[in-house]
PDB file of C-alpha atoms and ligand atoms in Angstrom:
ATOM      1  CA  MET A   1      25.764 131.942  21.448  1.00  0.00           C
ATOM      2  CA  SER A   2      29.400 131.679  19.860  1.00  0.00           C
ATOM      3  CA  THR A   3      30.786 128.304  19.341  1.00  0.00           C
ATOM      4  CA  THR A   4      34.025 127.106  18.261  1.00  0.00           C
ATOM      5  CA  ASN A   5      35.429 123.588  17.097  1.00  0.00           C
ATOM      6  CA  ILE A   6      37.964 121.208  18.801  1.00  0.00           C
ATOM      7  CA  THR A   7      39.937 118.694  16.529  1.00  0.00           C
ATOM      8  CA  ILE A   8      41.720 115.648  18.426  1.00  0.00           C
ATOM      9  CA  LEU A   9      44.340 114.492  16.731  1.00  0.00           C
ATOM     10  CA  LEU A  10      44.279 110.801  15.867  1.00  0.00           C
ATOM     11  CA  PRO A  11      47.481 109.041  15.120  1.00  0.00           C
ATOM     12  CA  ALA A  12      47.363 106.881  12.107  1.00  0.00           C
ATOM     13  CA  GLY A  13      43.470 107.429  12.187  1.00  0.00           C
ATOM     14  CA  ARG A  14      43.207 105.300  15.556  1.00  0.00           C
ATOM     15  CA  LEU A  15      40.174 106.357  17.884  1.00  0.00           C
ATOM     16  CA  PRO A  16      41.060 105.007  21.568  1.00  0.00           C
ATOM     17  CA  LEU A  17      37.982 103.755  22.907  1.00  0.00           C
ATOM     18  CA  ALA A  18      38.515 105.814  26.258  1.00  0.00           C
ATOM     19  CA  VAL A  19      38.609 108.969  23.747  1.00  0.00           C
ATOM     20  CA  MET A  20      35.619 107.900  21.816  1.00  0.00           C
ATOM     21  CA  SER A  21      33.380 107.546  25.118  1.00  0.00           C
ATOM     22  CA  ARG A  22      34.580 110.872  26.534  1.00  0.00           C
ATOM     23  CA  ALA A  23      33.686 112.309  23.432  1.00  0.00           C
ATOM     24  CA  HIS A  24      30.272 110.906  23.070  1.00  0.00           C
ATOM     25  CA  GLU A  25      29.227 111.933  26.905  1.00  0.00           C
ATOM     26  CA  LEU A  26      30.626 115.507  26.078  1.00  0.00           C
ATOM     27  CA  ALA A  27      28.813 115.457  22.664  1.00  0.00           C
ATOM     28  CA  LEU A  28      25.477 114.271  24.689  1.00  0.00           C
ATOM     29  CA  GLY A  29      26.286 116.634  27.443  1.00  0.00           C
ATOM     30  CA  ASN A  30      26.710 119.561  25.396  1.00  0.00           C
ATOM     31  CA  ASP A  31      24.591 119.252  22.379  1.00  0.00           C
ATOM     32  CA  LEU A  32      27.714 118.889  19.977  1.00  0.00           C
ATOM     33  CA  SER A  33      28.216 117.180  16.446  1.00  0.00           C
ATOM     34  CA  VAL A  34      30.992 114.831  15.931  1.00  0.00           C
ATOM     35  CA  TYR A  35      32.866 115.044  12.295  1.00  0.00           C
ATOM     36  CA  LEU A  36      35.515 112.810  11.100  1.00  0.00           C
ATOM     37  CA  THR A  37      37.859 114.961   9.244  1.00  0.00           C
ATOM     38  CA  ASN A  38      39.607 114.124   5.823  1.00  0.00           C
ATOM     39  CA  GLU A  39      43.036 113.813   7.541  1.00  0.00           C
ATOM     40  CA  GLN A  40      41.519 111.243   9.909  1.00  0.00           C
ATOM     41  CA  ASN A  41      40.754 113.469  13.152  1.00  0.00           C
ATOM     42  CA  LEU A  42      37.919 113.557  15.358  1.00  0.00           C
ATOM     43  CA  ARG A  43      36.543 117.243  15.338  1.00  0.00           C
ATOM     44  CA  LEU A  44      33.787 118.401  17.868  1.00  0.00           C
ATOM     45  CA  LEU A  45      31.814 120.812  16.307  1.00  0.00           C
ATOM     46  CA  ASP A  46      29.243 123.598  17.623  1.00  0.00           C
ATOM     47  CA  VAL A  47      31.429 123.795  21.244  1.00  0.00           C
ATOM     48  CA  PRO A  48      30.172 126.688  23.049  1.00  0.00           C
ATOM     49  CA  GLN A  49      33.136 129.242  23.720  1.00  0.00           C
ATOM     50  CA  ASP A  50      32.775 129.251  27.267  1.00  0.00           C
ATOM     51  CA  LYS A  51      32.758 125.409  27.474  1.00  0.00           C
ATOM     52  CA  ALA A  52      35.858 124.916  25.128  1.00  0.00           C
ATOM     53  CA  PRO A  53      38.740 125.270  27.477  1.00  0.00           C
ATOM     54  CA  GLU A  54      37.457 122.756  29.992  1.00  0.00           C
ATOM     55  CA  ILE A  55      36.641 120.143  26.919  1.00  0.00           C
ATOM     56  CA  ARG A  56      40.174 120.858  25.645  1.00  0.00           C
ATOM     57  CA  GLN A  57      41.767 119.861  28.881  1.00  0.00           C
ATOM     58  CA  VAL A  58      39.506 116.966  29.117  1.00  0.00           C
ATOM     59  CA  PHE A  59      41.411 115.249  26.166  1.00  0.00           C
ATOM     60  CA  MET A  60      44.856 116.823  26.810  1.00  0.00           C
ATOM     61  CA  ASP A  61      44.555 114.988  29.991  1.00  0.00           C
ATOM     62  CA  MET A  62      44.021 111.687  28.195  1.00  0.00           C
ATOM     63  CA  GLY A  63      47.334 112.516  26.555  1.00  0.00           C
ATOM     64  CA  MET A  64      46.052 113.646  23.445  1.00  0.00           C
ATOM     65  CA  GLN A  65      47.133 116.434  21.211  1.00  0.00           C
ATOM     66  CA  LEU A  66      44.723 119.092  19.783  1.00  0.00           C
ATOM     67  CA  LYS A  67      45.060 120.750  16.682  1.00  0.00           C
ATOM     68  CA  ALA A  68      46.884 124.116  16.623  1.00  0.00           C
ATOM     69  CA  PRO A  69      48.925 125.965  14.337  1.00  0.00           C
ATOM     70  CA  GLY A  70      52.174 125.557  13.848  1.00  0.00           C
ATOM     71  CA  ARG A  71      52.110 121.661  15.117  1.00  0.00           C
ATOM     72  CA  PHE A  72      53.333 119.070  12.630  1.00  0.00           C
ATOM     73  CA  PRO A  73      50.392 117.350  10.976  1.00  0.00           C
ATOM     74  CA  LEU A  74      50.057 113.325  11.783  1.00  0.00           C
ATOM     75  CA  PRO A  75      50.279 111.125   8.428  1.00  0.00           C
ATOM     76  CA  LYS A  76      47.303 110.293   6.845  1.00  0.00           C
ATOM     77  CA  VAL A  77      47.483 106.634   6.670  1.00  0.00           C
ATOM     78  CA  CYS A  78      45.789 103.604   4.434  1.00  0.00           C
ATOM     79  CA  VAL A  79      44.671 100.433   6.502  1.00  0.00           C
ATOM     80  CA  GLY A  80      47.594  98.651   5.009  1.00  0.00           C
ATOM     81  CA  GLN A  81      48.637  94.949   5.119  1.00  0.00           C
ATOM     82  CA  VAL A  82      46.881  94.369   8.541  1.00  0.00           C
ATOM     83  CA  ASN A  83      43.586  94.692   6.950  1.00  0.00           C
ATOM     84  CA  CYS A  84      44.669  94.826   3.277  1.00  0.00           C
ATOM     85  CA  LYS A  85      45.916  91.866   1.175  1.00  0.00           C
ATOM     86  CA  LEU A  86      47.793  94.474  -1.412  1.00  0.00           C
ATOM     87  CA  GLY A  87      49.537  95.982   1.657  1.00  0.00           C
ATOM     88  CA  ARG A  88      53.455  95.785   1.761  1.00  0.00           C
ATOM     89  CA  ILE A  89      53.899  97.354   5.164  1.00  0.00           C
ATOM     90  CA  ASN A  90      51.792  98.367   8.339  1.00  0.00           C
ATOM     91  CA  PRO A  91      51.426 102.337   7.565  1.00  0.00           C
ATOM     92  CA  GLU A  92      50.898 103.067  11.475  1.00  0.00           C
ATOM     93  CA  GLU A  93      54.251 102.114  12.386  1.00  0.00           C
ATOM     94  CA  ILE A  94      56.186 104.613   9.785  1.00  0.00           C
ATOM     95  CA  SER A  95      53.319 107.180  10.910  1.00  0.00           C
ATOM     96  CA  ALA A  96      54.492 106.515  14.443  1.00  0.00           C
ATOM     97  CA  ARG A  97      58.220 107.181  13.470  1.00  0.00           C
ATOM     98  CA  MET A  98      57.410 110.060  11.563  1.00  0.00           C
ATOM     99  CA  VAL A  99      55.581 111.390  15.048  1.00  0.00           C
ATOM    100  CA  GLU A 100      58.385 110.560  17.095  1.00  0.00           C
ATOM    101  CA  ARG A 101      60.783 112.267  14.960  1.00  0.00           C
ATOM    102  CA  PHE A 102      59.267 115.221  14.177  1.00  0.00           C
ATOM    103  CA  SER A 103      56.191 116.165  16.280  1.00  0.00           C
ATOM    104  CA  GLY A 104      58.476 118.559  18.393  1.00  0.00           C
ATOM    105  CA  ARG A 105      59.229 120.898  15.761  1.00  0.00           C
ATOM    106  CA  GLU A 106      57.356 123.698  14.531  1.00  0.00           C
ATOM    107  CA  ILE A 107      55.978 124.079  10.789  1.00  0.00           C
ATOM    108  CA  LYS A 108      54.007 126.542   8.641  1.00  0.00           C
ATOM    109  CA  PRO A 109      50.743 125.495   7.981  1.00  0.00           C
ATOM    110  CA  LYS A 110      49.243 123.836   5.029  1.00  0.00           C
ATOM    111  CA  LEU A 111      51.909 120.773   4.890  1.00  0.00           C
ATOM    112  CA  LYS A 112      49.965 117.661   4.816  1.00  0.00           C
ATOM    113  CA  ILE A 113      51.454 114.203   4.634  1.00  0.00           C
ATOM    114  CA  GLY A 114      50.137 110.836   3.504  1.00  0.00           C
ATOM    115  CA  VAL A 115      51.273 107.075   3.953  1.00  0.00           C
ATOM    116  CA  ALA A 116      49.992 104.107   1.546  1.00  0.00           C
ATOM    117  CA  ALA A 117      51.483 100.667   1.861  1.00  0.00           C
ATOM    118  CA  CYS A 118      50.770 100.018  -1.884  1.00  0.00           C
ATOM    119  CA  MET A 119      50.836 101.932  -5.087  1.00  0.00           C
ATOM    120  CA  PHE A 120      47.144 102.398  -5.063  1.00  0.00           C
ATOM    121  CA  SER A 121      47.803 104.990  -2.568  1.00  0.00           C
ATOM    122  CA  CYS A 122      43.975 104.851  -0.819  1.00  0.00           C
ATOM    123  CA  SER A 123      45.442 107.526   1.815  1.00  0.00           C
ATOM    124  CA  GLY A 124      45.857 109.911  -1.030  1.00  0.00           C
ATOM    125  CA  ALA A 125      49.978 109.887  -0.377  1.00  0.00           C
ATOM    126  CA  THR A 126      50.301 110.764  -3.917  1.00  0.00           C
ATOM    127  CA  VAL A 127      48.330 113.987  -3.665  1.00  0.00           C
ATOM    128  CA  LYS A 128      49.921 115.371  -0.337  1.00  0.00           C
ATOM    129  CA  ASP A 129      52.599 117.704   0.310  1.00  0.00           C
ATOM    130  CA  ILE A 130      54.633 114.746   1.174  1.00  0.00           C
ATOM    131  CA  GLY A 131      53.986 111.219   0.378  1.00  0.00           C
ATOM    132  CA  VAL A 132      55.315 107.932   1.160  1.00  0.00           C
ATOM    133  CA  VAL A 133      54.603 105.132  -0.819  1.00  0.00           C
ATOM    134  CA  SER A 134      55.745 101.624   0.085  1.00  0.00           C
ATOM    135  CA  ALA A 135      57.190  99.791  -3.164  1.00  0.00           C
ATOM    136  CA  LYS A 136      58.662  96.442  -4.220  1.00  0.00           C
ATOM    137  CA  SER A 137      61.635  97.209  -2.124  1.00  0.00           C
ATOM    138  CA  GLY A 138      61.437 100.062  -0.010  1.00  0.00           C
ATOM    139  CA  PHE A 139      59.836 103.492   0.019  1.00  0.00           C
ATOM    140  CA  ASP A 140      58.974 105.766  -2.744  1.00  0.00           C
ATOM    141  CA  LEU A 141      58.900 109.609  -1.688  1.00  0.00           C
ATOM    142  CA  TYR A 142      56.631 112.009  -3.426  1.00  0.00           C
ATOM    143  CA  VAL A 143      56.577 115.648  -2.913  1.00  0.00           C
ATOM    144  CA  GLY A 144      54.250 118.552  -4.170  1.00  0.00           C
ATOM    145  CA  GLY A 145      51.068 116.820  -4.614  1.00  0.00           C
ATOM    146  CA  LYS A 146      47.632 118.319  -3.747  1.00  0.00           C
ATOM    147  CA  ALA A 147      44.195 118.263  -4.033  1.00  0.00           C
ATOM    148  CA  GLY A 148      41.769 121.252  -3.839  1.00  0.00           C
ATOM    149  CA  VAL A 149      40.907 123.788  -7.309  1.00  0.00           C
ATOM    150  CA  GLN A 150      43.626 122.482  -9.226  1.00  0.00           C
ATOM    151  CA  PRO A 151      44.517 119.172  -8.056  1.00  0.00           C
ATOM    152  CA  GLN A 152      48.134 117.715  -9.135  1.00  0.00           C
ATOM    153  CA  ALA A 153      49.934 114.573  -8.347  1.00  0.00           C
ATOM    154  CA  GLY A 154      53.395 114.607  -6.382  1.00  0.00           C
ATOM    155  CA  ARG A 155      56.704 114.384  -7.922  1.00  0.00           C
ATOM    156  CA  ARG A 156      58.678 111.172  -7.085  1.00  0.00           C
ATOM    157  CA  VAL A 157      62.043 112.280  -6.000  1.00  0.00           C
ATOM    158  CA  LEU A 158      63.042 109.246  -4.125  1.00  0.00           C
ATOM    159  CA  LYS A 159      62.701 105.363  -5.259  1.00  0.00           C
ATOM    160  CA  GLY A 160      63.201 102.078  -2.833  1.00  0.00           C
ATOM    161  CA  VAL A 161      64.923 103.838  -0.151  1.00  0.00           C
ATOM    162  CA  ASP A 162      65.141 102.458   3.648  1.00  0.00           C
ATOM    163  CA  GLU A 163      63.154 104.037   6.425  1.00  0.00           C
ATOM    164  CA  GLU A 164      66.169 106.193   7.699  1.00  0.00           C
ATOM    165  CA  GLU A 165      67.019 107.568   4.039  1.00  0.00           C
ATOM    166  CA  LEU A 166      63.329 108.311   3.828  1.00  0.00           C
ATOM    167  CA  LEU A 167      63.155 110.233   7.093  1.00  0.00           C
ATOM    168  CA  GLN A 168      66.157 112.174   6.610  1.00  0.00           C
ATOM    169  CA  ALA A 169      64.783 113.107   3.241  1.00  0.00           C
ATOM    170  CA  ILE A 170      61.221 114.258   4.618  1.00  0.00           C
ATOM    171  CA  GLU A 171      63.571 116.295   7.227  1.00  0.00           C
ATOM    172  CA  LYS A 172      65.393 118.393   4.148  1.00  0.00           C
ATOM    173  CA  VAL A 173      62.010 118.836   2.463  1.00  0.00           C
ATOM    174  CA  VAL A 174      60.332 120.073   5.663  1.00  0.00           C
ATOM    175  CA  ASP A 175      63.387 122.375   6.613  1.00  0.00           C
ATOM    176  CA  PHE A 176      63.334 123.726   3.094  1.00  0.00           C
ATOM    177  CA  HIS A 177      59.292 124.490   3.391  1.00  0.00           C
ATOM    178  CA  GLN A 178      59.836 126.078   6.509  1.00  0.00           C
ATOM    179  CA  GLU A 179      62.924 128.275   5.292  1.00  0.00           C
ATOM    180  CA  ARG A 180      61.257 129.326   2.232  1.00  0.00           C
ATOM    181  CA  THR A 181      57.639 130.272   3.240  1.00  0.00           C
ATOM    182  CA  SER A 182      56.859 133.090   5.698  1.00  0.00           C
ATOM    183  CA  LYS A 183      53.081 131.886   5.981  1.00  0.00           C
ATOM    184  CA  LYS A 184      51.258 128.661   4.952  1.00  0.00           C
ATOM    185  CA  GLN A 185      52.087 127.212   1.407  1.00  0.00           C
ATOM    186  CA  ARG A 186      51.827 124.190  -0.220  1.00  0.00           C
ATOM    187  CA  MET A 187      54.800 122.373  -1.307  1.00  0.00           C
ATOM    188  CA  ALA A 188      53.633 122.544  -4.817  1.00  0.00           C
ATOM    189  CA  ARG A 189      54.786 126.173  -4.908  1.00  0.00           C
ATOM    190  CA  LEU A 190      58.232 125.596  -4.002  1.00  0.00           C
ATOM    191  CA  ILE A 191      59.415 122.106  -5.692  1.00  0.00           C
ATOM    192  CA  ASP A 192      60.535 124.188  -8.825  1.00  0.00           C
ATOM    193  CA  ASP A 193      62.587 126.402  -6.836  1.00  0.00           C
ATOM    194  CA  PRO A 194      66.079 126.271  -7.852  1.00  0.00           C
ATOM    195  CA  ASP A 195      67.402 125.376  -4.357  1.00  0.00           C
ATOM    196  CA  PHE A 196      64.924 122.508  -3.846  1.00  0.00           C
ATOM    197  CA  PRO A 197      66.882 119.707  -2.564  1.00  0.00           C
ATOM    198  CA  TYR A 198      65.014 117.041  -4.778  1.00  0.00           C
ATOM    199  CA  PRO A 199      64.654 118.720  -8.058  1.00  0.00           C
ATOM    200  CA  HIS A 200      64.177 115.681 -10.754  1.00  0.00           C
ATOM    201  CA  GLU A 201      61.547 113.045 -11.008  1.00  0.00           C
ATOM    202  CA  VAL A 202      62.815 109.685 -10.414  1.00  0.00           C
TER     203      VAL A 202
HETATM  204  S1  LIG B 301      46.900 101.797  -0.522  1.00  0.00           S
HETATM  205 FE1  LIG B 301      47.281  99.739  -1.265  1.00  0.00          FE
HETATM  206  S2  LIG B 301      47.665  98.469   0.865  1.00  0.00           S
HETATM  207 FE2  LIG B 301      46.805 100.594   1.059  1.00  0.00          FE
HETATM  208  S3  LIG B 301      44.753 100.172   1.508  1.00  0.00           S
HETATM  209 FE3  LIG B 301      44.917 100.761  -0.613  1.00  0.00          FE
HETATM  210  S4  LIG B 301      45.226  99.106  -1.692  1.00  0.00           S
HETATM  211 FE4  LIG B 301      45.441  98.359   0.574  1.00  0.00          FE
END
Protein backbone atom coordinates (compact mmCIF):
# COMPACT_ATOMS: atom_id res chain seq x y z
CA MET A 1 0.00 0.00 0.00
CA SER A 2 1.31 3.43 -0.88
CA THR A 3 1.92 5.77 2.04
CA THR A 4 2.70 9.42 2.67
CA ASN A 5 3.71 11.72 5.54
CA ILE A 6 1.82 14.53 7.24
CA THR A 7 3.71 17.28 9.08
CA ILE A 8 1.81 19.34 11.64
CA LEU A 9 3.46 22.71 12.23
CA LEU A 10 4.03 23.54 15.90
CA PRO A 11 4.63 27.25 16.61
CA ALA A 12 7.73 27.62 18.82
CA GLY A 13 7.87 23.82 19.11
CA ARG A 14 4.87 23.76 21.45
CA LEU A 15 2.70 20.68 21.07
CA PRO A 16 -0.87 21.33 22.25
CA LEU A 17 -2.05 18.45 24.41
CA ALA A 18 -5.21 18.00 22.33
CA VAL A 19 -3.07 17.59 19.19
CA MET A 20 -0.78 15.16 20.98
CA SER A 21 -3.75 13.16 22.12
CA ARG A 22 -5.35 13.05 18.63
CA ALA A 23 -2.03 12.16 17.00
CA HIS A 24 -1.66 9.33 19.50
CA GLU A 25 -5.13 7.97 18.74
CA LEU A 26 -4.62 8.20 14.98
CA ALA A 27 -1.18 6.61 15.19
CA LEU A 28 -2.58 3.69 17.21
CA GLY A 29 -5.61 3.28 14.96
CA ASN A 30 -3.68 3.42 11.68
CA ASP A 31 -0.32 1.95 12.66
CA LEU A 32 1.57 5.20 12.06
CA SER A 33 4.97 6.26 13.35
CA VAL A 34 5.38 9.65 15.02
CA TYR A 35 8.54 11.59 14.25
CA LEU A 36 9.76 14.84 15.83
CA THR A 37 11.40 16.85 13.04
CA ASN A 38 14.58 18.88 13.24
CA GLU A 39 12.46 22.00 12.77
CA GLN A 40 10.37 21.16 15.87
CA ASN A 41 7.28 19.95 14.05
CA LEU A 42 5.32 16.72 14.43
CA ARG A 43 5.36 14.34 11.49
CA LEU A 44 3.15 11.32 11.05
CA LEU A 45 4.93 8.69 8.98
CA ASP A 46 3.53 5.75 7.01
CA VAL A 47 0.10 7.35 6.49
CA PRO A 48 -1.88 5.28 3.96
CA GLN A 49 -2.67 7.48 0.94
CA ASP A 50 -6.38 6.75 1.19
CA LYS A 51 -6.49 7.89 4.85
CA ALA A 52 -4.36 11.00 4.38
CA PRO A 53 -7.10 13.53 3.43
CA GLU A 54 -9.20 12.55 6.44
CA ILE A 55 -6.23 12.71 8.82
CA ARG A 56 -5.09 16.09 7.44
CA GLN A 57 -8.61 17.40 7.96
CA VAL A 58 -8.63 16.30 11.61
CA PHE A 59 -5.68 18.58 12.37
CA MET A 60 -6.87 21.45 10.19
CA ASP A 61 -10.19 21.34 12.05
CA MET A 62 -8.18 21.75 15.26
CA GLY A 63 -6.74 24.99 13.84
CA MET A 64 -3.32 23.52 13.06
CA GLN A 65 -1.35 24.35 9.93
CA LEU A 66 0.24 21.58 7.91
CA LYS A 67 3.53 21.80 6.08
CA ALA A 68 2.97 22.69 2.43
CA PRO A 69 5.07 24.15 -0.39
CA GLY A 70 5.29 27.94 -0.29
CA ARG A 71 4.17 28.25 3.32
CA PHE A 72 6.24 30.60 5.43
CA PRO A 73 8.37 28.50 7.83
CA LEU A 74 7.90 28.61 11.57
CA PRO A 75 11.06 29.73 13.35
CA LYS A 76 12.91 27.06 15.30
CA VAL A 77 13.42 28.43 18.79
CA CYS A 78 15.48 27.64 21.87
CA VAL A 79 13.70 27.21 25.16
CA GLY A 80 14.61 30.73 26.27
CA GLN A 81 14.44 32.51 29.59
CA VAL A 82 11.41 30.57 30.79
CA ASN A 83 13.54 27.45 31.22
CA CYS A 84 17.16 28.57 30.79
CA LYS A 85 18.98 30.96 33.10
CA LEU A 86 21.09 32.29 30.21
CA GLY A 87 18.04 33.35 28.21
CA ARG A 88 17.46 37.06 27.73
CA ILE A 89 14.09 36.75 26.03
CA ASN A 90 11.23 34.34 25.56
CA PRO A 91 11.72 33.24 21.91
CA GLU A 92 8.12 32.07 21.76
CA GLU A 93 7.07 35.73 21.73
CA ILE A 94 9.29 36.87 18.86
CA SER A 95 8.37 33.70 16.97
CA ALA A 96 4.68 34.60 17.39
CA ARG A 97 5.32 38.13 16.04
CA MET A 98 7.03 36.69 12.98
CA VAL A 99 4.21 34.25 12.39
CA GLU A 100 1.66 37.04 12.75
CA ARG A 101 3.52 39.28 10.33
CA PHE A 102 4.67 36.80 7.68
CA SER A 103 2.48 33.71 7.77
CA GLY A 104 0.18 34.90 4.98
CA ARG A 105 2.93 35.36 2.45
CA GLU A 106 4.27 32.92 -0.11
CA ILE A 107 7.95 31.99 -0.18
CA LYS A 108 10.18 29.73 -2.20
CA PRO A 109 11.17 26.57 -0.36
CA LYS A 110 14.36 26.00 1.62
CA LEU A 111 14.22 29.04 3.85
CA LYS A 112 14.92 28.19 7.49
CA ILE A 113 14.62 30.56 10.42
CA GLY A 114 15.98 30.27 13.95
CA VAL A 115 15.61 32.29 17.13
CA ALA A 116 17.95 32.02 20.12
CA ALA A 117 17.66 33.75 23.46
CA CYS A 118 21.45 34.14 23.84
CA MET A 119 24.67 33.78 21.88
CA PHE A 120 24.92 30.05 22.55
CA SER A 121 22.35 29.67 19.80
CA CYS A 122 20.99 26.27 20.85
CA SER A 123 18.29 26.49 18.18
CA GLY A 124 21.01 26.76 15.53
CA ALA A 125 20.00 30.35 14.70
CA THR A 126 23.46 31.21 13.39
CA VAL A 127 23.35 28.36 10.87
CA LYS A 128 19.89 29.19 9.49
CA ASP A 129 19.07 31.26 6.40
CA ILE A 130 17.73 33.86 8.81
CA GLY A 131 18.88 33.81 12.42
CA VAL A 132 17.76 36.03 15.28
CA VAL A 133 19.89 36.09 18.42
CA SER A 134 19.06 38.06 21.52
CA ALA A 135 22.04 40.27 22.36
CA LYS A 136 22.89 42.37 25.42
CA SER A 137 20.66 45.06 24.06
CA GLY A 138 18.19 44.22 21.30
CA PHE A 139 18.56 41.61 18.59
CA ASP A 140 21.34 40.57 16.23
CA LEU A 141 20.35 39.36 12.78
CA TYR A 142 22.29 36.69 10.87
CA VAL A 143 21.72 35.70 7.27
CA GLY A 144 23.05 33.00 5.00
CA GLY A 145 23.87 30.31 7.52
CA LYS A 146 23.33 26.67 6.66
CA ALA A 147 24.02 23.15 7.82
CA GLY A 148 24.18 20.25 5.39
CA VAL A 149 27.13 19.00 3.36
CA GLN A 150 29.07 22.26 3.55
CA PRO A 151 27.93 23.98 6.72
CA GLN A 152 28.57 27.66 7.18
CA ALA A 153 27.82 30.25 9.81
CA GLY A 154 25.53 33.11 8.88
CA ARG A 155 26.79 36.65 8.42
CA ARG A 156 25.79 39.01 11.20
CA VAL A 157 24.26 41.95 9.36
CA LEU A 158 22.54 43.85 12.18
CA LYS A 159 23.50 44.31 15.80
CA GLY A 160 21.37 45.36 18.76
CA VAL A 161 18.27 46.42 16.80
CA ASP A 162 14.78 46.69 18.25
CA GLU A 163 11.93 44.39 17.34
CA GLU A 164 10.42 46.59 14.63
CA GLU A 165 13.78 47.13 12.92
CA LEU A 166 14.37 43.40 13.12
CA LEU A 167 11.03 42.53 11.50
CA GLN A 168 11.51 45.12 8.76
CA ALA A 169 14.96 43.72 8.01
CA ILE A 170 13.61 40.16 7.85
CA GLU A 171 10.96 41.36 5.44
CA LYS A 172 13.60 42.90 3.17
CA VAL A 173 15.68 39.76 3.20
CA VAL A 174 12.68 37.54 2.50
CA ASP A 175 11.56 39.85 -0.33
CA PHE A 176 15.03 39.57 -1.83
CA HIS A 177 14.94 35.79 -1.58
CA GLN A 178 11.54 35.70 -3.23
CA GLU A 179 12.55 38.05 -6.09
CA ARG A 180 15.97 36.60 -6.82
CA THR A 181 15.22 32.94 -7.05
CA SER A 182 12.80 31.05 -9.21
CA LYS A 183 12.97 27.83 -7.19
CA LYS A 184 14.13 26.56 -3.85
CA GLN A 185 17.26 28.28 -2.70
CA ARG A 186 19.39 28.73 0.41
CA MET A 187 20.07 32.32 1.38
CA ALA A 188 23.80 31.53 1.45
CA ARG A 189 23.80 31.61 -2.34
CA LEU A 190 22.28 35.08 -2.46
CA ILE A 191 24.12 37.09 0.20
CA ASP A 192 27.03 37.98 -2.10
CA ASP A 193 24.71 39.33 -4.78
CA PRO A 194 25.67 43.01 -5.30
CA ASP A 195 22.08 44.05 -4.60
CA PHE A 196 21.66 42.08 -1.39
CA PRO A 197 20.24 44.62 1.11
CA TYR A 198 22.78 43.84 3.87
CA PRO A 199 26.16 43.26 2.17
CA HIS A 200 28.42 43.85 5.18
CA GLU A 201 29.19 41.92 8.34
CA VAL A 202 28.78 44.03 11.48
S1 LIG B 1 20.48 29.64 23.31
FE1 LIG B 1 21.03 30.42 25.31
S2 LIG B 1 19.07 30.88 26.27
FE2 LIG B 1 18.65 29.54 24.57
S3 LIG B 1 18.63 27.51 25.50
FE3 LIG B 1 20.70 27.88 24.68
S4 LIG B 1 21.84 28.66 26.41
FE4 LIG B 1 19.68 28.84 26.93
